Amino acid sequence: MKEYRHSIFNSLAFRVIVPVLIIVTITGFGLYALVLRSVAQFADRQIKEIFLENSHSIYLICDRNMNELLRSGMANSEKSVHIKKALATKEISAFMNHTGLQCTITENRTRVVCQCELPAGLPELVQKSIKENTLLSLEHKGKRYYAYMMKFEPWDWQIILVKDAAQYGALIREVRLVYTVTGLTLLAAALMLIYHLNSTIKRPINAIITPLKKGERPAYTGNIEEFAFISESIGQMIASLQEQTERIKKIYHIAITHRGEEFFDEIAVAVGTMFGMNSLIAKINPNGNTAVIVARYFNGTLEKNITISLKGTPCEGVCTKRQMVVVSRQAYKEFPCAPMLNNTQAESYIGFPVFDRKGEVSGIVNAFGQHREFSESDITLLQTIGQMVAAEFEFLEKEESQQRLMKEVIQEQKLKSINVLVGGVAHNFNNMLVGVLGYASLMNMKLQQARGSNTPVQGELLDELLRHTESIETAAQRAQGLATELGILSRGTLLEEKTSYSLSLNAFLTKFRDLLAHTFPKTISIVTELADDLALIKGDISQIEQAILNICINSKDAMPEGGTLRITTANLRVAESDSRHPYLAPGSYVTITITDTGTGIDEETLSHIFEPFFTTKPVDKGTGLGLATAYAIIKVHGGHIAVESTPGKGTTCTIHLPAL
């Protein structure tokens, strides 16, 4: 019941019609009071003027008779005075009958000289209530009378004029008629106003509100422009909201049901389809000058894993300004250095930055193509998509970090499990090699002595035996080197205080370059780019040299037809929770980057390159211990080694060593 009353009181009809009725009612009463008062005042003035005129006529009658008496010289004759008074009284009575007035004349306040037919007690009431020369309205025995009192001093007469108020009924009826007509006029005006408000306001509003309550689009068909505009505007808003809701539902469905590459693909297609344009999702590279396209919906096809330059494109503005960039017309002319805009003659462009947890721009979401005026709903939708892409980037980065850490753990476990076996094998193998090398050296020495003596051994046979012993010695030395590498893998620590030094990698790499230049084929170009202010490290130079040499040998083997081997150094500062280097503890590092232009490594092989005895080379060409040894050396020095490679595009090996 309370809600019903609240609904009635808050309805438009109640809020409009009730105030109109109240205003009309108050106005009616006001007009009634004003008209009634004005008419009453007018009647009073008319009655007063009548009484004054009649009283003046009566006074003239008395005065004329008095003057006649004086002119006749009979003023002192009591009889003559009495006759004149009687004549005056008779004349006054005739005047009264003519005017319809009633009159009473009292002489000396006691003796009644003349009295028309007045109700009993009325003269006494008038004498008590009225003042001289004053008009008074009074009630007597249920009737209303008008009374006027005057004096004629020469004869000491008190004249009271009385008239029944009922004789003014015509005037009162006229007042009532005016009031009734006025009230009916106001009522008709109020009804007409209410009808007008209902037809011009309430009905159009109901025509708009009723469909809205049903969740439908209003369709006002009247001829009032304002309501037609409101109806059309609301309809457009509803259509826009419905469209935006469907878009957001579709985007959230993609976010819920897809992950990784599928998510980016579906989002790119959805954006392109919704806007009828090309769309792109890209991840910014650490250098900030390029980006990798994770998904691009371009001319109806999906593309990905393409590196693009940001320079001279609107994407550069998105990254540098860290805000939305919108170009409504002739985008391809405004950015002539943007290939995608120029290839499609894109008229419009809109791009949003994607922020990571630190507030840095990590990616870009954009759409470009035919001319389009981007609405607020378009911008809101793209902002929402940007937030989803940012969340997916963060999820994938976290997942990749976990996978890298898991690989590190697995690699460590593999090394530890092999160390136990390799240690014993290396020790026993080395002991056996000592005997082989010893006997080979002894045999070689005896044969050398026999060559200088006159023994019966023939020279050709002696030479052949010497060659065999040299081959035995060479093979044993190679086997001893293998045993040494196995020993390195088997030991838990490689560094001792006496072999640990503060090292300048720049000085070492300068000499190391010359070594590689003399030993590597001339078809391989050795290039070094060394940082001038490179920090020092602490370690064993021979072991670090062994690790770098093993990596460079692998790069050389990957470039059988020649290429470029590039070695660079740089300083690196890793802050807390650095997402780019999750495997490094916060601190300062020296970075050595070794890049080749060789055949590259596929993803499956890349996951095994640091495993001992794993090799893609023929049996007599490699042992599978080179990179495993390098990995162990770098780890023991407190560093980290990572390899990135693409088949056909070369390999990059990055070494991080703690700086002093």
PDB file of N, CA and C in Angstrom, residues 5 31 33 43 46 119 124 133 183 233 293 353 396 417 423 465 473 521 623 659:
ATOM      1  N   ARG A   5       0.921   4.166  -2.843  1.00  0.00           N
ATOM      2  CA  ARG A   5       0.780   5.608  -2.588  1.00  0.00           C
ATOM      3  C   ARG A   5       1.997   6.365  -3.089  1.00  0.00           C
ATOM      4  N   LEU A  31     -10.497  35.437  -6.441  1.00  0.00           N
ATOM      5  CA  LEU A  31     -11.340  36.264  -7.298  1.00  0.00           C
ATOM      6  C   LEU A  31     -12.714  36.484  -6.673  1.00  0.00           C
ATOM      7  N   ALA A  33     -13.459  36.474  -3.473  1.00  0.00           N
ATOM      8  CA  ALA A  33     -13.337  37.456  -2.388  1.00  0.00           C
ATOM      9  C   ALA A  33     -13.162  38.863  -2.948  1.00  0.00           C
ATOM     10  N   ALA A  43     -21.934  48.580  -3.517  1.00  0.00           N
ATOM     11  CA  ALA A  43     -23.308  48.666  -3.005  1.00  0.00           C
ATOM     12  C   ALA A  43     -23.388  49.605  -1.815  1.00  0.00           C
ATOM     13  N   GLN A  46     -23.226  53.096  -3.051  1.00  0.00           N
ATOM     14  CA  GLN A  46     -24.491  53.493  -3.667  1.00  0.00           C
ATOM     15  C   GLN A  46     -25.569  53.756  -2.624  1.00  0.00           C
ATOM     16  N   PRO A 119     -40.628  48.295  12.513  1.00  0.00           N
ATOM     17  CA  PRO A 119     -40.772  47.219  13.490  1.00  0.00           C
ATOM     18  C   PRO A 119     -40.519  47.744  14.897  1.00  0.00           C
ATOM     19  N   GLU A 124     -35.310  52.286  18.702  1.00  0.00           N
ATOM     20  CA  GLU A 124     -34.483  52.310  19.912  1.00  0.00           C
ATOM     21  C   GLU A 124     -33.110  51.684  19.626  1.00  0.00           C
ATOM     22  N   ASN A 133     -25.162  61.375  11.417  1.00  0.00           N
ATOM     23  CA  ASN A 133     -24.659  61.450  10.045  1.00  0.00           C
ATOM     24  C   ASN A 133     -23.811  60.216   9.668  1.00  0.00           C
ATOM     25  N   GLY A 183     -16.653  31.303 -11.248  1.00  0.00           N
ATOM     26  CA  GLY A 183     -16.240  29.963 -10.820  1.00  0.00           C
ATOM     27  C   GLY A 183     -16.319  28.950 -11.933  1.00  0.00           C
ATOM     28  N   SER A 233      16.339   9.885 -29.511  1.00  0.00           N
ATOM     29  CA  SER A 233      17.616   9.853 -28.786  1.00  0.00           C
ATOM     30  C   SER A 233      17.677   8.662 -27.838  1.00  0.00           C
ATOM     31  N   ILE A 293      54.274  -8.396 -33.466  1.00  0.00           N
ATOM     32  CA  ILE A 293      52.835  -8.574 -33.634  1.00  0.00           C
ATOM     33  C   ILE A 293      52.456  -9.959 -33.122  1.00  0.00           C
ATOM     34  N   PRO A 353      47.460   2.209 -25.458  1.00  0.00           N
ATOM     35  CA  PRO A 353      48.605   1.538 -24.847  1.00  0.00           C
ATOM     36  C   PRO A 353      48.152   0.444 -23.884  1.00  0.00           C
ATOM     37  N   LEU A 396      50.812 -14.697 -19.399  1.00  0.00           N
ATOM     38  CA  LEU A 396      51.759 -15.454 -20.216  1.00  0.00           C
ATOM     39  C   LEU A 396      53.189 -15.228 -19.748  1.00  0.00           C
ATOM     40  N   SER A 417      72.127 -35.481 -10.907  1.00  0.00           N
ATOM     41  CA  SER A 417      71.991 -36.937 -11.011  1.00  0.00           C
ATOM     42  C   SER A 417      73.124 -37.546 -11.827  1.00  0.00           C
ATOM     43  N   GLY A 423      81.421 -38.626 -11.904  1.00  0.00           N
ATOM     44  CA  GLY A 423      82.603 -38.473 -11.049  1.00  0.00           C
ATOM     45  C   GLY A 423      83.410 -39.756 -10.960  1.00  0.00           C
ATOM     46  N   LEU A 465     105.720 -47.877 -36.550  1.00  0.00           N
ATOM     47  CA  LEU A 465     105.466 -48.036 -35.114  1.00  0.00           C
ATOM     48  C   LEU A 465     105.398 -46.681 -34.419  1.00  0.00           C
ATOM     49  N   GLU A 473      99.008 -41.932 -28.312  1.00  0.00           N
ATOM     50  CA  GLU A 473      99.226 -40.837 -27.360  1.00  0.00           C
ATOM     51  C   GLU A 473      98.224 -39.700 -27.591  1.00  0.00           C
ATOM     52  N   PRO A 521      87.902 -20.304 -39.349  1.00  0.00           N
ATOM     53  CA  PRO A 521      88.037 -20.084 -40.801  1.00  0.00           C
ATOM     54  C   PRO A 521      87.932 -18.601 -41.153  1.00  0.00           C
ATOM     55  N   THR A 623      80.998 -34.597 -28.368  1.00  0.00           N
ATOM     56  CA  THR A 623      80.732 -35.410 -27.171  1.00  0.00           C
ATOM     57  C   THR A 623      79.458 -34.989 -26.452  1.00  0.00           C
ATOM     58  N   ALA A 659      78.677  -8.679 -11.020  1.00  0.00           N
ATOM     59  CA  ALA A 659      79.731  -7.656 -11.074  1.00  0.00           C
ATOM     60  C   ALA A 659      80.201  -7.322  -9.674  1.00  0.00           C
TER      61      ALA A 659
END
